[in-house]
XYZ file of C-alpha atoms in Angstrom:
693
model
C 3.138 -22.744 11.548
C 2.663 -20.941 8.246
C 5.510 -18.572 7.472
C 4.593 -14.919 7.406
C 4.138 -13.299 3.986
C 6.422 -10.505 2.811
C 4.310 -8.211 0.623
C 6.163 -5.752 -1.622
C 4.932 -2.860 -3.796
C 5.257 -2.482 -7.554
C 4.398 0.662 -9.492
C 5.610 -0.752 -12.831
C 7.089 -3.896 -14.380
C 10.656 -2.954 -13.413
C 9.643 -2.704 -9.757
C 7.805 -6.017 -10.011
C 10.982 -7.726 -11.231
C 12.892 -6.007 -8.418
C 10.450 -7.270 -5.793
C 10.614 -10.827 -7.141
C 14.412 -10.849 -7.214
C 14.589 -9.440 -3.690
C 12.501 -12.269 -2.282
C 8.921 -11.033 -2.038
C 6.250 -13.638 -1.296
C 3.538 -11.439 -2.777
C 3.277 -8.168 -4.687
C 0.548 -5.557 -4.733
C 0.041 -3.296 -7.725
C -2.542 -1.076 -9.346
C -4.097 -0.709 -12.763
C -4.648 2.512 -14.636
C -7.934 3.118 -12.795
C -9.538 2.469 -9.413
C -6.280 2.377 -7.410
C -5.344 4.698 -4.548
C -2.054 5.723 -6.223
C -3.238 7.426 -9.392
C 0.122 9.157 -9.908
C 2.141 5.962 -9.915
C 2.962 4.681 -13.417
C 0.775 1.624 -12.741
C -0.052 -1.291 -15.048
C -2.193 -1.482 -18.169
C -4.291 -4.613 -18.712
C -1.660 -6.359 -20.802
C 1.012 -5.641 -18.195
C -1.235 -6.951 -15.416
C -1.599 -10.285 -17.210
C 2.164 -10.396 -17.775
C 2.823 -9.492 -14.138
C 0.512 -12.196 -12.783
C 1.977 -14.879 -15.050
C 5.557 -13.899 -14.259
C 4.998 -13.725 -10.513
C 3.139 -17.024 -10.368
C 6.013 -18.871 -12.041
C 8.185 -17.785 -9.108
C 5.500 -18.733 -6.586
C 4.724 -15.074 -5.867
C 1.126 -13.956 -5.377
C -0.309 -10.798 -6.948
C -2.894 -8.552 -5.312
C -4.423 -5.671 -7.268
C -5.653 -2.478 -5.653
C -9.255 -1.574 -6.491
C -9.414 0.662 -3.450
C -10.917 3.960 -4.501
C -14.439 5.088 -3.780
C -16.678 4.304 -6.735
C -19.391 6.561 -8.152
C -22.509 5.070 -9.738
C -21.424 6.097 -13.235
C -18.205 4.090 -12.716
C -19.719 0.847 -11.419
C -20.083 -0.890 -14.790
C -16.433 -0.254 -15.737
C -15.305 -1.144 -12.229
C -17.100 -4.478 -12.290
C -15.762 -5.276 -15.761
C -12.258 -4.581 -14.477
C -12.768 -6.831 -11.463
C -14.021 -9.616 -13.742
C -10.977 -9.155 -15.990
C -8.685 -9.539 -12.976
C -10.575 -12.574 -11.721
C -10.475 -14.323 -15.104
C -6.737 -13.644 -15.345
C -5.995 -15.359 -12.047
C -5.320 -12.489 -9.679
C -4.815 -13.840 -6.173
C -6.878 -11.114 -4.491
C -8.146 -7.578 -4.902
C -8.114 -4.794 -2.301
C -11.318 -2.820 -1.814
C -12.259 0.319 0.129
C -15.830 0.910 -1.023
C -18.380 -0.934 1.144
C -20.933 -1.146 -1.641
C -18.396 -2.568 -4.070
C -17.299 -5.078 -1.433
C -20.880 -6.328 -1.180
C -21.340 -6.316 -4.965
C -18.090 -8.213 -5.606
C -18.667 -10.810 -2.892
C -22.141 -11.571 -4.291
C -21.175 -11.447 -7.969
C -17.831 -13.270 -7.783
C -17.996 -15.532 -4.706
C -14.715 -17.309 -5.552
C -12.688 -14.099 -5.795
C -10.533 -13.392 -2.736
C -11.118 -9.896 -1.356
C -8.975 -7.928 1.093
C -10.302 -4.840 2.853
C -7.959 -1.936 2.133
C -6.424 0.219 4.846
C -8.592 2.944 3.278
C -11.557 1.194 4.917
C -10.276 2.449 8.275
C -10.415 -0.895 10.123
C -8.682 -0.330 13.464
C -10.598 -2.418 15.994
C -11.900 -5.896 16.733
C -15.492 -5.045 15.797
C -14.589 -3.784 12.321
C -12.451 -6.862 11.732
C -15.293 -9.153 12.813
C -17.637 -7.409 10.386
C -15.198 -7.955 7.527
C -14.862 -11.622 8.467
C -18.646 -12.050 8.461
C -18.817 -10.422 5.012
C -16.432 -13.007 3.571
C -13.316 -10.837 3.456
C -10.250 -13.091 3.488
C -7.829 -10.471 4.831
C -8.048 -7.146 6.663
C -5.360 -4.533 6.040
C -5.363 -2.748 9.368
C -5.081 1.012 9.771
C -1.448 2.061 10.197
C -2.358 3.631 13.528
C -3.363 0.285 15.039
C -0.980 -0.554 17.883
C 0.596 -3.953 18.365
C -1.447 -4.330 21.560
C -4.708 -3.839 19.661
C -3.508 -6.168 16.886
C -2.927 -8.843 19.527
C -6.546 -8.525 20.692
C -7.869 -8.628 17.119
C -5.747 -11.655 16.260
C -6.848 -13.577 19.340
C -10.538 -13.056 18.613
C -10.857 -13.480 14.828
C -9.932 -16.009 12.154
C -9.467 -13.532 9.310
C -5.956 -12.876 7.982
C -4.323 -9.648 9.185
C -2.009 -7.513 7.084
C 0.176 -4.872 8.736
C 2.211 -2.051 7.187
C 5.811 -2.285 8.390
C 7.822 0.154 6.272
C 7.449 3.352 4.299
C 5.442 6.546 4.094
C 2.860 7.314 6.767
C -0.203 9.460 6.131
C -0.817 11.720 9.109
C -4.569 11.190 8.766
C -6.282 7.879 9.217
C -6.547 6.445 5.703
C -9.942 7.024 4.170
C -10.574 9.895 6.587
C -8.606 12.648 4.850
C -10.554 15.268 2.909
C -7.909 18.009 2.954
C -6.612 17.398 -0.557
C -10.131 17.433 -1.991
C -11.155 20.666 -0.290
C -7.831 22.337 -1.088
C -7.516 21.391 -4.742
C -10.422 19.186 -5.778
C -8.088 16.156 -5.872
C -9.589 13.408 -3.757
C -7.338 11.073 -1.782
C -10.265 8.640 -1.790
C -10.069 8.665 -5.586
C -6.295 8.123 -5.598
C -5.384 11.731 -6.443
C -4.006 13.052 -3.129
C -2.025 16.287 -3.509
C 0.020 15.575 -0.357
C -1.348 18.341 1.868
C 0.432 16.808 4.855
C 3.818 17.300 3.148
C 3.409 21.091 2.835
C 4.672 23.883 5.086
C 2.404 25.526 7.658
C 2.545 28.271 10.230
C 1.435 27.177 13.698
C -0.658 29.806 15.517
C -1.827 30.269 19.087
C -4.359 33.029 19.757
C -3.774 34.390 16.237
C -0.006 34.700 16.814
C 2.567 32.610 14.945
C 4.507 30.401 17.351
C 6.294 28.335 14.675
C 6.813 29.487 11.103
C 7.165 27.484 7.865
C 7.304 24.048 9.488
C 6.177 20.670 8.175
C 3.665 20.366 10.973
C 1.872 17.324 9.515
C 4.698 15.455 7.779
C 5.419 12.130 9.448
C 8.689 10.249 9.279
C 8.861 6.941 7.423
C 7.850 3.813 9.298
C 10.660 1.324 9.987
C 9.788 -1.914 11.804
C 12.933 -3.952 11.174
C 13.918 -4.305 14.823
C 10.413 -5.448 15.788
C 9.676 -7.934 13.032
C 9.974 -10.827 15.469
C 7.135 -9.442 17.585
C 4.789 -9.394 14.591
C 5.836 -12.893 13.540
C 5.196 -14.214 17.059
C 1.820 -12.481 17.089
C 0.721 -14.511 14.079
C -0.195 -11.768 11.610
C -0.387 -13.087 8.061
C 1.386 -10.437 6.010
C 3.972 -7.677 6.408
C 3.361 -4.899 3.908
C 5.928 -2.473 2.512
C 4.707 0.895 1.191
C 6.191 2.204 -2.053
C 4.230 1.912 -5.306
C 5.540 5.345 -6.311
C 9.139 4.495 -5.428
C 11.941 3.383 -7.765
C 12.858 -0.245 -8.567
C 16.092 0.279 -6.603
C 14.087 1.282 -3.529
C 11.768 -1.711 -3.919
C 14.704 -4.091 -4.253
C 16.574 -2.717 -1.234
C 13.657 -2.531 1.164
C 12.341 -5.965 0.165
C 15.829 -7.452 0.569
C 16.122 -5.936 4.039
C 12.873 -7.417 5.272
C 13.513 -10.754 3.536
C 16.737 -11.153 5.525
C 15.118 -9.930 8.745
C 12.251 -12.424 8.454
C 14.417 -15.370 7.423
C 16.960 -14.723 10.179
C 14.245 -14.649 12.824
C 12.830 -17.995 11.708
C 16.290 -19.537 11.478
C 18.122 -17.958 14.417
C 15.399 -16.642 16.685
C 16.670 -13.088 16.240
C 16.393 -10.408 13.588
C 19.503 -9.676 11.550
C 19.604 -6.280 9.846
C 21.869 -5.912 6.823
C 23.544 -2.594 7.647
C 24.927 -2.007 4.161
C 21.537 -2.562 2.549
C 19.910 -0.259 5.107
C 22.552 2.386 4.371
C 21.915 2.094 0.638
C 18.166 2.306 1.218
C 18.639 5.551 3.127
C 20.608 6.909 0.178
C 17.817 5.990 -2.222
C 14.978 7.339 -0.056
C 14.113 8.109 3.551
C 12.332 10.816 5.531
C 14.094 9.702 8.731
C 12.581 6.749 10.545
C 10.034 6.138 13.271
C 8.595 3.016 14.890
C 5.218 4.646 14.355
C 1.944 4.181 16.198
C 2.332 0.457 15.498
C 4.932 0.242 18.261
C 3.626 3.111 20.381
C 6.294 5.624 19.399
C 6.354 8.875 21.350
C 4.441 11.739 19.756
C 7.573 13.851 19.195
C 9.327 11.004 17.364
C 6.558 10.563 14.793
C 6.833 13.856 12.919
C 9.699 15.539 11.034
C 9.039 19.267 11.334
C 12.193 20.258 9.433
C 11.627 18.501 6.125
C 9.062 16.461 4.224
C 11.372 15.244 1.464
C 14.130 12.697 1.044
C 16.896 13.050 3.660
C 19.672 10.918 2.168
C 22.714 10.143 4.341
C 25.433 12.406 5.673
C 28.714 11.946 3.772
C 30.877 14.833 4.886
C 31.486 18.396 6.056
C 32.642 21.453 4.128
C 36.106 22.394 5.401
C 36.886 25.029 2.785
C 34.750 27.162 0.505
C 36.185 29.636 -1.960
C 34.366 31.183 -4.898
C 32.666 28.306 -6.757
C 34.733 25.462 -5.253
C 34.412 23.594 -1.961
C 36.524 21.022 -0.130
C 34.694 18.338 1.787
C 36.091 15.978 4.432
C 34.264 12.690 3.826
C 32.586 10.638 6.540
C 31.368 8.104 3.976
C 32.328 6.866 0.513
C 31.256 8.731 -2.629
C 31.258 7.748 -6.298
C 30.931 9.458 -9.631
C 27.279 10.171 -10.376
C 26.279 10.607 -6.730
C 23.818 13.416 -6.006
C 24.821 15.670 -3.116
C 22.871 18.272 -1.163
C 24.806 20.845 0.832
C 22.919 22.204 3.844
C 24.127 25.784 3.808
C 22.424 29.142 4.319
C 22.154 28.994 0.549
C 21.412 25.278 0.079
C 22.885 23.718 -3.042
C 22.395 20.442 -4.907
C 24.897 18.987 -7.380
C 25.654 15.796 -9.294
C 29.174 14.616 -8.542
C 30.366 14.181 -12.122
C 33.794 15.759 -11.653
C 35.626 15.754 -8.332
C 39.243 15.726 -7.198
C 41.581 14.426 -4.532
C 44.686 16.659 -4.315
C 43.920 18.096 -7.757
C 43.675 14.624 -9.302
C 40.431 13.755 -11.090
C 38.941 10.605 -9.490
C 35.848 8.419 -9.814
C 35.502 7.417 -6.184
C 36.683 8.499 -2.752
C 36.704 6.835 0.654
C 35.762 7.867 4.153
C 38.460 10.212 5.463
C 39.425 11.584 2.036
C 39.152 15.273 1.229
C 37.525 15.949 -2.122
C 36.978 19.186 -4.030
C 34.321 20.054 -6.589
C 32.432 22.949 -8.140
C 29.218 24.353 -6.634
C 26.478 26.670 -7.892
C 26.008 28.872 -4.817
C 28.002 30.413 -2.020
C 28.539 27.737 0.610
C 29.184 28.255 4.326
C 32.138 26.728 6.144
C 31.226 23.602 8.169
C 28.094 22.901 6.147
C 26.788 19.328 6.250
C 26.849 17.396 2.962
C 24.226 14.728 2.225
C 24.176 12.035 -0.439
C 20.654 11.845 -1.865
C 21.115 9.368 -4.701
C 23.748 7.083 -6.127
C 24.191 6.012 -9.719
C 26.428 3.199 -8.471
C 23.774 1.775 -6.153
C 21.129 1.980 -8.864
C 23.388 0.388 -11.496
C 24.451 -2.408 -9.151
C 20.834 -3.232 -8.339
C 19.771 -3.083 -11.982
C 22.501 -5.588 -12.823
C 21.341 -7.911 -10.037
C 17.771 -7.762 -11.312
C 18.886 -8.497 -14.882
C 20.818 -11.568 -13.718
C 17.594 -13.196 -12.432
C 19.326 -14.961 -9.572
C 16.050 -15.947 -7.937
C 15.295 -19.462 -9.131
C 12.736 -22.150 -8.451
C 14.642 -25.254 -7.283
C 13.878 -28.504 -9.107
C 14.504 -32.159 -8.412
C 15.134 -33.895 -11.747
C 15.633 -37.476 -12.806
C 16.622 -38.666 -16.292
C 16.217 -42.182 -17.621
C 18.378 -43.038 -20.666
C 18.464 -46.794 -21.104
C 18.636 -48.916 -24.233
C 15.220 -50.250 -25.232
C 13.337 -47.799 -22.980
C 11.791 -44.392 -23.714
C 13.926 -41.349 -22.993
C 12.328 -39.900 -19.870
C 12.658 -36.712 -17.805
C 10.805 -36.238 -14.510
C 10.973 -32.839 -12.773
C 9.300 -31.650 -9.574
C 9.234 -28.265 -7.865
C 7.954 -29.734 -4.609
C 4.330 -29.214 -5.581
C 4.018 -30.017 -9.272
C 5.544 -33.084 -10.896
C 6.079 -33.293 -14.668
C 6.907 -36.545 -16.482
C 7.755 -36.499 -20.173
C 8.832 -39.367 -22.448
C 10.176 -39.432 -25.998
C 11.655 -42.003 -28.365
C 12.783 -45.496 -27.406
C 16.576 -45.344 -27.164
C 18.963 -47.566 -29.099
C 22.560 -48.687 -28.676
C 25.287 -46.395 -29.919
C 27.016 -47.278 -33.195
C 29.883 -44.841 -32.825
C 30.190 -42.606 -29.731
C 27.819 -43.363 -26.829
C 26.156 -40.542 -24.938
C 27.740 -39.846 -21.535
C 26.419 -38.576 -18.220
C 28.356 -35.325 -18.729
C 26.620 -34.820 -22.106
C 23.204 -35.008 -20.458
C 24.257 -32.971 -17.413
C 25.382 -30.177 -19.707
C 22.095 -30.153 -21.623
C 19.711 -30.539 -18.672
C 21.354 -27.647 -16.805
C 20.829 -25.145 -19.625
C 18.097 -23.281 -17.747
C 19.453 -19.722 -17.671
C 16.570 -18.410 -19.770
C 14.038 -19.953 -17.375
C 12.960 -19.392 -13.767
C 14.459 -22.698 -12.631
C 17.607 -24.254 -11.266
C 18.340 -27.915 -10.588
C 19.064 -28.648 -6.946
C 19.083 -32.417 -7.279
C 19.828 -34.401 -10.437
C 19.807 -38.168 -10.907
C 20.705 -39.694 -14.291
C 20.187 -43.373 -14.985
C 22.128 -44.118 -18.183
C 23.506 -47.181 -19.960
C 27.151 -47.164 -21.006
C 26.355 -47.857 -24.683
C 23.208 -45.770 -25.174
C 22.772 -43.149 -27.894
C 20.631 -40.139 -26.980
C 19.923 -37.674 -29.826
C 20.782 -34.387 -28.108
C 18.224 -32.400 -30.083
C 15.545 -34.815 -28.916
C 16.803 -34.450 -25.343
C 16.755 -30.639 -25.575
C 13.232 -30.690 -26.983
C 12.095 -32.953 -24.144
C 13.680 -30.620 -21.569
C 11.839 -27.657 -23.114
C 8.538 -29.557 -22.985
C 9.074 -30.276 -19.291
C 9.770 -26.595 -18.559
C 6.798 -25.402 -20.639
C 4.384 -27.712 -18.847
C 5.869 -26.759 -15.480
C 5.323 -23.096 -16.357
C 1.699 -23.826 -17.160
C 1.236 -25.657 -13.861
C 2.800 -22.825 -11.883
C 0.687 -20.249 -13.735
C -2.264 -21.690 -11.896
C -5.888 -20.925 -12.665
C -8.091 -19.467 -9.958
C -11.645 -20.780 -9.856
C -14.035 -18.398 -11.607
C -17.715 -18.191 -10.760
C -20.247 -15.465 -11.526
C -23.509 -15.144 -9.634
C -26.442 -12.763 -9.638
C -26.307 -9.793 -7.271
C -29.275 -9.749 -4.913
C -30.078 -7.694 -1.837
C -33.102 -6.922 0.304
C -33.598 -3.271 1.245
C -36.376 -1.438 3.109
C -38.481 1.331 1.623
C -38.446 4.734 3.358
C -41.012 7.494 3.134
C -40.022 10.682 1.322
C -39.600 13.340 4.004
C -38.088 16.792 4.421
C -36.187 17.085 7.698
C -33.707 19.783 8.694
C -31.320 18.906 11.517
C -28.514 20.548 13.442
C -25.534 18.845 15.019
C -23.655 20.532 17.880
C -20.500 18.770 19.005
C -21.506 15.251 20.108
C -25.277 15.691 20.283
C -27.597 15.261 17.324
C -31.028 16.852 17.933
C -30.177 16.413 21.639
C -31.247 12.779 21.427
C -28.737 10.828 19.311
C -25.163 10.481 20.535
C -22.598 10.966 17.781
C -19.761 8.500 18.241
C -16.148 9.293 17.292
C -14.298 7.962 14.248
C -11.780 6.066 16.357
C -13.129 3.599 18.913
C -11.114 0.645 20.176
C -14.099 -1.311 21.501
C -17.821 -0.996 22.139
C -18.059 -2.820 25.463
C -19.304 0.226 27.365
C -21.991 1.210 24.865
C -25.658 0.255 25.166
C -26.114 -1.975 22.108
C -29.744 -0.958 21.571
C -29.487 2.783 22.119
C -29.579 4.914 18.986
C -26.269 6.375 17.769
C -24.843 8.340 14.889
C -21.794 6.194 14.053
C -18.589 7.124 12.266
C -16.753 3.851 11.598
C -17.639 0.344 10.419
C -17.006 -1.468 13.706
C -20.243 0.045 14.999
C -22.154 -1.789 12.275
C -21.100 -5.063 13.886
C -21.670 -4.124 17.540
C -24.630 -1.762 17.680
C -28.236 -2.434 16.724
C -29.793 0.984 16.155
C -27.615 3.322 14.128
C -27.491 6.142 11.630
C -24.201 6.505 9.735
C -22.141 9.674 9.457
C -20.300 11.056 6.406
C -17.033 9.372 7.435
C -18.257 6.008 6.094
C -17.610 7.519 2.648
C -20.869 6.672 0.904
C -20.573 7.640 -2.777
C -22.859 5.197 -4.612
C -26.262 3.525 -4.460
C -24.771 0.078 -3.772
C -23.255 1.304 -0.509
C -26.588 2.868 0.441
C -28.317 -0.452 -0.212
C -25.680 -2.401 1.688
C -25.967 -0.183 4.772
C -29.758 -0.266 4.721
C -29.616 -4.066 4.415
C -27.569 -4.158 7.617
C -30.287 -2.201 9.415
C -28.877 1.304 9.156
C -31.713 3.815 9.274
C -30.357 7.142 8.031
C -27.212 7.428 5.889
C -25.155 10.616 5.652
C -23.492 10.909 2.255
C -19.826 11.707 1.621
C -18.907 15.385 1.765
C -16.943 14.962 -1.473
C -20.147 14.485 -3.489
C -21.615 17.193 -5.696
C -25.270 17.859 -6.381
C -25.418 15.693 -9.510
C -23.494 12.859 -7.818
C -26.156 12.815 -5.119
C -28.929 12.941 -7.688
C -27.312 9.936 -9.411
C -27.322 7.926 -6.188
C -31.043 8.419 -5.706
C -31.908 7.736 -9.351
C -29.792 4.575 -9.565
C -31.129 3.355 -6.230
C -34.781 3.840 -7.134
C -34.353 2.372 -10.631
C -32.551 -0.720 -9.350
C -34.450 -1.478 -6.134
C -37.781 0.313 -6.818
C -37.638 1.752 -3.321
C -36.677 5.044 -1.721
C -33.556 5.441 0.487
C -33.202 7.481 3.667
C -30.335 9.872 2.955
C -28.861 12.922 4.597
C -26.703 15.687 3.109
C -24.606 18.132 5.126
C -25.140 21.585 3.633
C -23.363 23.746 6.195
C -20.269 22.854 8.237
C -16.673 23.507 9.133
C -15.477 20.387 7.371
C -13.276 17.972 9.316
C -10.526 17.458 6.753
C -8.261 15.193 8.824
C -8.562 12.763 11.720
C -5.183 11.829 13.128
C -3.595 10.000 16.025
C -0.708 12.469 15.919
C -1.333 15.232 18.475
C -0.060 18.664 17.445
C -1.314 20.274 20.652
C 0.638 17.747 22.679
C 3.724 18.287 20.517
C 3.704 22.003 21.408
C 2.254 21.412 24.891
C -0.559 23.852 24.117
C -4.261 23.794 23.305
C -6.518 25.297 20.638
C -3.836 25.734 17.988
C -4.489 26.857 14.428
C -2.631 26.032 11.217
C -2.089 28.546 8.447
C -1.491 27.017 5.026
C -1.040 28.292 1.500
C -2.972 31.388 0.454
C -3.755 32.194 4.105
C -6.027 29.191 4.477
C -6.659 28.409 8.140
C -7.422 25.168 9.950
C -8.741 24.667 13.466
C -7.152 21.983 15.653
C -9.274 20.183 18.236
C -8.694 17.139 20.389
C -10.884 14.545 21.986
C -9.541 10.990 21.784
C -7.801 11.938 18.512
C -6.839 15.155 16.747
C -9.279 16.677 14.279
C -8.408 19.366 11.749
C -11.242 21.562 10.495
C -11.531 24.187 7.788
C -12.202 27.568 9.400
C -14.205 28.628 6.335
C -17.643 27.060 6.476
C -18.964 25.043 3.569
C -22.344 26.464 2.560
C -24.428 24.599 0.002
C -27.720 26.187 -1.099
C -28.910 23.442 -3.470
C -32.470 22.249 -2.973
C -31.789 18.603 -2.121
C -35.368 17.913 -1.084
C -36.516 18.252 -4.682
C -34.303 15.345 -5.790
C -35.430 13.033 -2.980
C -33.074 13.680 -0.063
C -34.912 13.192 3.244
C -32.608 15.065 5.590
C -30.551 18.255 5.464
C -27.982 18.760 8.207
C -25.997 21.714 9.502
C -22.904 20.958 11.616
C -21.509 23.331 14.221
C -18.280 23.252 16.215
C -18.865 24.289 19.845
C-alpha cells in the first residue's frame, strides 16, 4: 500500500525550507501570476527553478498553482509559463480553467495536471469527467464529506487530494463572486478581498437581530484526530492550507501532520504532539472545526465573534491600576511575546519589559504573577491571550537553518593496494560508483579506517547522511586525502543530478472539433428553477445524477453534469472566461453556454473574436444582462444557525444581501445588475434576465 502524501504550502523560499525540514512529501506553491493567492509573496521564475531543484534532492515533489481563470489576452503568457514549468521539471500543475485544462492536456501530454479545488469537484460524476480528460489528481471541494469521498474513491482510479487543515472559505471554491462585485477584486483571479471575514448585521423582516457579527467567517479546519480515517479510505494526498502563512506556521503544522501520519502507520493510532499544537495555536488559529469533511454541526463551523487570529489564553488580569496591570499566568510567557487583553477597551502589547515582584525578567511560568505596562484602561478579570512568540519563531528558524532532514545513504569504500580508489553510494533508488587513482603502498604513515571515516562523513553542507558505511582497506595503503575528498564530492554531485530528475517533455499541436451555430438574437427570462418553462435549471451542488433523465434537456451548473447528462446548456457558474473553454464545452456537446458574470463587454467581444478567428465558426453564447447576482453558494446554513428563514445581511456602506436556501445556502445582491450593452451586435446569440421568485 502506497503511503499517503503529506502536501504542505509554501508562499516563499523560507516556507519551502520549513516544509521540507518538517517532513513534507510534496509542496505546492505559486508563481507571480496565474495563482489563486495573488497576495502571497510567491515565487519568481528563478526561485521556482531553485525550489524544484532543492525539493527534488530531498525527494519532495513540487506542484505549482496555475488555478486562476484565464482571459483570451492572457493565454499566450499562460501557456509560455506552463511550458517553462514543464521544462524545469515541475511534478504537476493545478488548473481551474476548463479551457486551459483542455489546451494543456493536448499541448503537453506528458505534463501531470491536477484539477484545483476551484474547479468545484464535489461528486463522483465530476471526478469521472476529470479522469476521462486525463487529469491525474482531483483536489476535492472542501465541503465534500468523508462519506461522499468514500463513494468517489470506490468508483474511480484518479488520485484524490483532500484539504485537512487551515482556512475555510465559506463559499464553495470557484463559486464566490462577492469580492468581485464588492470591490472589483476577483477571487477567481486570485485577488479575493476576504468578504467572508468582514462584519455584518443579520436582519429579519428589516430588523437587526444580530449586530456586527462575523456571520460568514468559518473556523479553521483541523483533521488531526481523523487522519486515520482518510488513510484507511485510500485518498492519495492530505493538503494543508497556508501559502500566505509564515514559515513558522508551515513548519509547525507540517510537523504535526507528519507525526500524526507516521504514528498511524506505525502504531495503528494517531499521536498528536500537544506542544507543537499549542505552539501552532500561538502562531495562528481561528479556533478549530472538523468541518464539512467530517460532518461537523452547523453551529460548530462558524466563529461569529472574530475572524482573526485567536492565539492561546495565558492568564487573567488580577489587578489594574493606571497604566500597569498584574496578570496571573495560566501558561508560560517569554520576552518578545505579543499579548492581547480582552477588555472593554481591548489592548495589544509586545512583552518587552515585564516583572515578577518588581524584578525584571525574561520569562515566567504558569502560576507566576507578572506586571507590565499597558496602553489603555484595562478591566479587572480580563482574559489575556498570547498571539505570537518571538521564542517560538526563533527556535523554529534555528531548526530550519540546521537542515536536520537528510537523505540516508549506504556507502562502501574500497581502498586496496593495486586497485582503484572506489566509492559506491546509494540512496535506495540511485546508485553512484566513482573510481580514481590506483592506490599504492604507504612509504611513511599508512591511511587508516578512521582517516577515511572522518572524510567520508563530512556531509554537513549537503542533503545527505550516511546510515551504513563499509570500508575495505589494506593495512599498508596510502590514500591521498585530497583525492579522496574530490571523489566524495563527485559522488555527491552526481547523486544530486540523479535526484534532480528530469520529467519527460513533449509538445503537441492543439486540435479540437467544434460545431458551427447560426447567429441569432434570443431574449430569455429565468424564474427560479424554470428556464422558458421548458428547461430545468439544476443546482450548483448535486451529489449524484441517478434520478435525472439523462436525455432530457437541462441548464446545468457544475461539471459533473457534463459527464452524466446528454442534452445540456451550461450556466454562468462554470466560469467561462475564454474562447478555449467555449470550444471545449461545445466539443463535449454543450449547446448554449452562459458566460461568467465577471466578464465585461470587451472581454466578451474578445471571446467571440478569438473563437471565430481560431475555429472559423460561430459559438452559441449567452450573457446575463439583468439579475440579482448570486455572490456565494455555501454549505453553511445561516438560516439554520439562527433557526429562522428569509434572513438578510447588511454589509459595509449599507449593502444588502438576500439569503435563500434550497439544498445549499445562496447569497444574492439585493441591488440588481443591469447591463444595457448591445451584445447582439458583437455576435452574442442569447440575452438572459434572471429573477428571484
